[in-house]
Coordinates of C-alpha atoms and ligand atoms in Angstrom, one line a residue:
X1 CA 87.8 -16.3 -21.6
X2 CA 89.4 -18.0 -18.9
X3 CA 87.3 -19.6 -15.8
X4 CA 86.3 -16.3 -13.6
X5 CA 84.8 -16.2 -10.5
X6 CA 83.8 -12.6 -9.3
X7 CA 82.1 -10.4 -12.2
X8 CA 81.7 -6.7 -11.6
X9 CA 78.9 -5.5 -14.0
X10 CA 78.2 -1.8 -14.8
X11 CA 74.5 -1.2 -16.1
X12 CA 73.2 2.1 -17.7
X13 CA 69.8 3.1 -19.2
X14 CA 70.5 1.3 -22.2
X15 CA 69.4 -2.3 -20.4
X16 CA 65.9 -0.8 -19.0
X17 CA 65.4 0.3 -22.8
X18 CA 63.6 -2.5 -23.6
X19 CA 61.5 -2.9 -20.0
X20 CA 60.0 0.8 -21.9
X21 CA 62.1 3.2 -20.0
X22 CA 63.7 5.7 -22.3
X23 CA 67.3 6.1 -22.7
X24 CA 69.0 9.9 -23.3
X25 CA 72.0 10.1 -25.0
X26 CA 69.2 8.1 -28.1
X27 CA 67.0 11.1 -27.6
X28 CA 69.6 13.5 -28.5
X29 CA 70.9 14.6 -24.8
X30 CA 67.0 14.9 -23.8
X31 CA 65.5 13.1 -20.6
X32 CA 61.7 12.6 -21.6
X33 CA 62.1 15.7 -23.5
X34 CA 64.1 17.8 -20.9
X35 CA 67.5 19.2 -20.8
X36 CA 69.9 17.4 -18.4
X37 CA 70.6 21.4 -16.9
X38 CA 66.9 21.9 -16.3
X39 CA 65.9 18.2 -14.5
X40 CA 69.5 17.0 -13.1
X41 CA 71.2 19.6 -11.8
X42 CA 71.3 21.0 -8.1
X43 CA 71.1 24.4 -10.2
X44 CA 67.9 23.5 -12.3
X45 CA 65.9 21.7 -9.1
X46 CA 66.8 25.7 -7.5
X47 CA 65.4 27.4 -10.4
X48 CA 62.5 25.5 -10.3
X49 CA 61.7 22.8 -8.2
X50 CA 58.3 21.9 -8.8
X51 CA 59.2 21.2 -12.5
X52 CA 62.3 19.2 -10.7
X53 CA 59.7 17.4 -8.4
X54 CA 56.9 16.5 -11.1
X55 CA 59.8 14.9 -13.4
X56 CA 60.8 12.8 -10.7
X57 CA 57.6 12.1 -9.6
X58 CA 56.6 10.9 -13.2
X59 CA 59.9 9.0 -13.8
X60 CA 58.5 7.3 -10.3
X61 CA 55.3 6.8 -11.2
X62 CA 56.4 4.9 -14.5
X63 CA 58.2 2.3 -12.0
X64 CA 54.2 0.8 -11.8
X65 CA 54.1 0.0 -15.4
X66 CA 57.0 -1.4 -16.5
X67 CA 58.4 -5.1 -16.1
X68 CA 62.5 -6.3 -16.0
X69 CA 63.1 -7.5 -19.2
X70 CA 65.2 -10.6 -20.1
X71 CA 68.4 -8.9 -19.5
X72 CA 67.5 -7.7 -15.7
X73 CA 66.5 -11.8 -15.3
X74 CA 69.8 -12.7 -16.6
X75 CA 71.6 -11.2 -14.7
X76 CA 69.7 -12.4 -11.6
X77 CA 70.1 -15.9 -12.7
X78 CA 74.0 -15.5 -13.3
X79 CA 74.3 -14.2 -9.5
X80 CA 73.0 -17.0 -8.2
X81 CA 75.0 -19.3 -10.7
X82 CA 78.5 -17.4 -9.7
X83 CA 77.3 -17.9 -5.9
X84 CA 76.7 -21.6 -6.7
X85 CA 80.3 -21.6 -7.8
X86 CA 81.7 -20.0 -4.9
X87 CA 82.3 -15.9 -6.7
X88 CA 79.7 -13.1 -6.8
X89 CA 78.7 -10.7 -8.5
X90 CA 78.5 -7.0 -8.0
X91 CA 76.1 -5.2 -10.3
X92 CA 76.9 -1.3 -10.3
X93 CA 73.9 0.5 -11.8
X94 CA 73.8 4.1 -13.3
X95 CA 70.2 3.3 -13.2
X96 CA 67.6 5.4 -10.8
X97 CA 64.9 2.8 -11.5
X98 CA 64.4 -0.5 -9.8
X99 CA 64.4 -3.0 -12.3
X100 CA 67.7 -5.2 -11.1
X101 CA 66.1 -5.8 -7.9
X102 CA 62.4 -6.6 -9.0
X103 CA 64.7 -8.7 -12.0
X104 CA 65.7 -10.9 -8.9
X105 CA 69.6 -9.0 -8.1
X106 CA 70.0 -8.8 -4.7
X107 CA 73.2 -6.7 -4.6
X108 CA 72.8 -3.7 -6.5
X109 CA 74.7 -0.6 -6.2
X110 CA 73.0 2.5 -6.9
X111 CA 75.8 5.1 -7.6
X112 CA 73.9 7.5 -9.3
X113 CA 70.7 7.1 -6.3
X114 CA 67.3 5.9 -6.7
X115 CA 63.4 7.1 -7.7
X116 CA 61.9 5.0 -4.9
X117 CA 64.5 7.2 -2.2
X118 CA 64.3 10.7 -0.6
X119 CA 66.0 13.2 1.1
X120 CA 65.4 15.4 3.3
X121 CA 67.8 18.4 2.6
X122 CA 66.8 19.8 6.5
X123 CA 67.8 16.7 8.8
X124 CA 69.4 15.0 6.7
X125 CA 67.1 11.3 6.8
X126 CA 66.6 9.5 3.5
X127 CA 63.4 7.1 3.6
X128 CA 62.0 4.9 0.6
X129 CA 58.6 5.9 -0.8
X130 CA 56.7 5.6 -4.2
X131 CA 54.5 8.6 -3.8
X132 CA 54.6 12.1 -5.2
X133 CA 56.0 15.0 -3.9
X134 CA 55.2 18.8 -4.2
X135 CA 57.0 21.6 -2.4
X136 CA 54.5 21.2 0.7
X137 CA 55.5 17.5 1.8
X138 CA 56.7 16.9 4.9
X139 CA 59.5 15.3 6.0
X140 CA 58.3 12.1 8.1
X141 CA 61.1 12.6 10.6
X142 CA 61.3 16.4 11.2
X143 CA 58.3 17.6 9.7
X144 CA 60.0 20.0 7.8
X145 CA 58.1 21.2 4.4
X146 CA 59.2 21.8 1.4
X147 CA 62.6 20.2 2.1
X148 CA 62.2 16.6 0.5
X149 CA 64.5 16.0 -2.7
X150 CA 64.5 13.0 -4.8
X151 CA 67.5 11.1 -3.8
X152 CA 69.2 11.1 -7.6
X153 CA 72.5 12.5 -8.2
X154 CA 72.4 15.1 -10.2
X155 CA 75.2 16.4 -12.4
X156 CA 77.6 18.2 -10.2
X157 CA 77.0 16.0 -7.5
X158 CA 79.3 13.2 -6.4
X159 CA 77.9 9.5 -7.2
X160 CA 77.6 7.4 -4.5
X161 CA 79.4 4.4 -2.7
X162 CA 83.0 5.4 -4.5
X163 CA 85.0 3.2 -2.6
X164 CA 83.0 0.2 -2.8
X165 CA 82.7 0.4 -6.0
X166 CA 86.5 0.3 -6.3
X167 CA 87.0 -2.5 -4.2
X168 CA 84.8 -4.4 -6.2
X169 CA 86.6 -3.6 -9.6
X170 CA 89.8 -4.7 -7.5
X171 CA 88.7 -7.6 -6.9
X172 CA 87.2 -8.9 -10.2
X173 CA 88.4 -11.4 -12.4
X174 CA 85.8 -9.9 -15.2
X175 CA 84.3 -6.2 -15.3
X176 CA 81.2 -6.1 -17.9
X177 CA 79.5 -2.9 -18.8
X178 CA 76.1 -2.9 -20.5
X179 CA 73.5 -0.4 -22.1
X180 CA 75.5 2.7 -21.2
X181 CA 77.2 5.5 -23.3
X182 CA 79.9 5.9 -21.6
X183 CA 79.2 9.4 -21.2
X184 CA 79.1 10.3 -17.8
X185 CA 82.6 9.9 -15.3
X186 CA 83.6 8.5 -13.1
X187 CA 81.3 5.6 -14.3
X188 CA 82.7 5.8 -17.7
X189 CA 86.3 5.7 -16.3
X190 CA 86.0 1.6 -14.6
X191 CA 87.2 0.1 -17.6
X192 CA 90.5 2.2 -17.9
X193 CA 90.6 1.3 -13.9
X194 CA 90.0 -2.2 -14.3
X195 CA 92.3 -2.5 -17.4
X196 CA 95.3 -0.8 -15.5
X197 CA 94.3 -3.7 -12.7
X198 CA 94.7 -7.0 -16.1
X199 CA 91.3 -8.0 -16.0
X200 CA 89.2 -9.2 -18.2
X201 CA 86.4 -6.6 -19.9
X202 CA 83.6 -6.6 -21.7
X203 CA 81.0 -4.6 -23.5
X204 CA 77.5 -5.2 -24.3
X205 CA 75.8 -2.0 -26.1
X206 CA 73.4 -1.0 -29.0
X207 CA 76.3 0.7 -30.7
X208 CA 80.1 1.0 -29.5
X209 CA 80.1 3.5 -26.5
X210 CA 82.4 6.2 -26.4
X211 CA 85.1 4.4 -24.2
X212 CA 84.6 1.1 -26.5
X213 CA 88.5 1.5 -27.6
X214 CA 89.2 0.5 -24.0
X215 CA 87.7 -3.3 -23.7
X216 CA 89.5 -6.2 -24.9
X217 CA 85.8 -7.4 -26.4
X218 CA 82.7 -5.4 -27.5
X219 CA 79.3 -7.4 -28.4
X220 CA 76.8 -5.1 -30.5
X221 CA 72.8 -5.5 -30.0
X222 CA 69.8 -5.7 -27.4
X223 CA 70.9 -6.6 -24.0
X224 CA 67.3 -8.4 -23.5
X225 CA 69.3 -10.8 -26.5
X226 CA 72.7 -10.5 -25.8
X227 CA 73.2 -10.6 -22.0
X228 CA 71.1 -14.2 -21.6
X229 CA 73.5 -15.7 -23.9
X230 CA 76.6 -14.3 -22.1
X231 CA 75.2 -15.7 -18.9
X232 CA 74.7 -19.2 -20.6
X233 CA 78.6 -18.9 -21.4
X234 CA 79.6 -17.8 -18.7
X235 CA 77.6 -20.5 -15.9
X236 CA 78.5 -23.1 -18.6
X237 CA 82.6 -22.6 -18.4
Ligands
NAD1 P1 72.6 6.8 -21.9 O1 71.2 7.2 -22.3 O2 73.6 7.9 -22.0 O3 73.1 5.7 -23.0 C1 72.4 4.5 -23.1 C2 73.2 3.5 -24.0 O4 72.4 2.3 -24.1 C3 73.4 4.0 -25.4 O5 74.8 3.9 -25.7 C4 72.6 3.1 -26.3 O6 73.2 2.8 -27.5 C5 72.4 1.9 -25.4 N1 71.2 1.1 -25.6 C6 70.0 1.6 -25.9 N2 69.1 0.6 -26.0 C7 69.8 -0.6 -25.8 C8 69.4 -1.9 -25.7 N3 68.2 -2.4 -25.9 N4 70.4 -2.8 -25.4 C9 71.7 -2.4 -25.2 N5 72.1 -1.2 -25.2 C10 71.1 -0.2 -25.5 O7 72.6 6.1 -20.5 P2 73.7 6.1 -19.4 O8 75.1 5.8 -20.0 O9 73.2 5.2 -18.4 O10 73.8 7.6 -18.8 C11 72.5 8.2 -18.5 C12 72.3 8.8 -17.1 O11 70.9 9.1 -17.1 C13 72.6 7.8 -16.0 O12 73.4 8.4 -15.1 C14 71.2 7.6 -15.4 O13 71.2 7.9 -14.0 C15 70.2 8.5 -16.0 N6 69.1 7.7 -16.6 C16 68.6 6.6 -16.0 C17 67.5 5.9 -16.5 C18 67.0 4.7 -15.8 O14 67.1 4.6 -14.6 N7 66.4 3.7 -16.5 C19 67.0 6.3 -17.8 C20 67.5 7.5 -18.4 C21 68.5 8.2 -17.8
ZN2 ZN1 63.7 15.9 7.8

């Protein structure tokens, strides 16, 4: 590869794997043994939301226990490298957890929200918090009850920071996606985007994703073994 400068990568759960964070598409389309209708949709969290609440609450409550893992370091260490060098990088994460950031990342797009964030669906305020909630919480701004949803996008719902995320494929010389299936759009849909713009892409996965056809290289194996390597490469020219 060719000296580059400005790196765009796009994580999924596939990288918090091995931190001890399970994956879904592995589990056969389950989320800790739940259907993606009944935990992340808008329609399953109004069928029943205290089923909706204690799954996020749990996936929260994991947060405690779990450690980044090489891959989250890496990546840490190569945004400081790339800054050292006069680029950046932009990691875009699929990821509701907040492993980048404890991993050292410092900027770290949440498109698909995050377990440590809530909404309140009655004024609207989002506020950061690592407790559990149940259908009586109140909203710290307007006291409403019962209002407070975990601010995750849900299936159906339209990810976050769009544009940004654009720009920042735009402007790449290198767009890297790691530890996702390639599943869910408009995620899975970057590479096409950044192909159509000539850059460089990459993928780093367990198994070839379901886009894999669409990067020029594909690398197969743990990202805690992988991605540390690719950062040596790439910091090393
Ligand atoms: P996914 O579960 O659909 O796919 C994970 C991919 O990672 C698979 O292709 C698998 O082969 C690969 N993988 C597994 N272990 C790996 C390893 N050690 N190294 C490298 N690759 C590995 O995940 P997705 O594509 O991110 O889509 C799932 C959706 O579910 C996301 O939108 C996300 O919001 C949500 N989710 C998030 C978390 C989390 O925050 N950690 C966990 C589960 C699901
Ligand atoms: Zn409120």
């Amino acid at each position: 590869m060719s000296k580059i400068k400005n790196i765009v990568v796009l994580t999924g759960a596939g990288i918090s794997a091995e931190s001890g964070i399970r994956t879904f598409r592995d589990t056969g389309g389950l989320w800790e043994d739940h259907s993606i209708e009944e935990v992340a949709t808008p329609e399953g969290y109004a069928a029943n939301p205290e089923l909706v609440l204690g799954f996020y609450n749990a996936r929260r409550a994991q947060l405690s226990s779990v450690e980044p893992n090489p891959a989250h370091t890496a990546l840490s260490r190569l945004e400081k490298g790339l800054i050292g060098q006069g680029g950046y990088l932009t990691i875009v994460t699929q990821n509701v957890d907040d492993l980048h950031e404890r991993g050292g990342a410092e900027n770290v797009i949440h498109m698909h929200g995050e377990l440590l964030s809530q909404w309140c669906r009655s004024c609207n305020h989002k506020f950061k918090s690592s407790e559990s909630f149940t259908l009586q919480s109140q909203c710290p701004k307007c006291s409403a009850g019962g209002k407070v949803r975990p601010d995750i996008v849900w299936f159906g719902e339209m990810p976050y920071y769009m544009d940004t995320i654009e720009m920042s494929v735009t402007n790449c010389d290198l767009f890297v996606s790691i530890g996702t299936s390639g599943a869910v759009y408009p995620a899975a849909g970057y590479v096409q985007m950044a192909r159509g713009l000539g850059k460089q892409t990459l993928e780093i996965n367990l198994e070839r994703s379901e886009g894999s056809h669409f990067f020029h290289e594909t690398r197969l194996g743990k990202a805690g073994e992988l991605v540390p390597a690719w950062v040596d490469e790439v910091l090393n020219g």
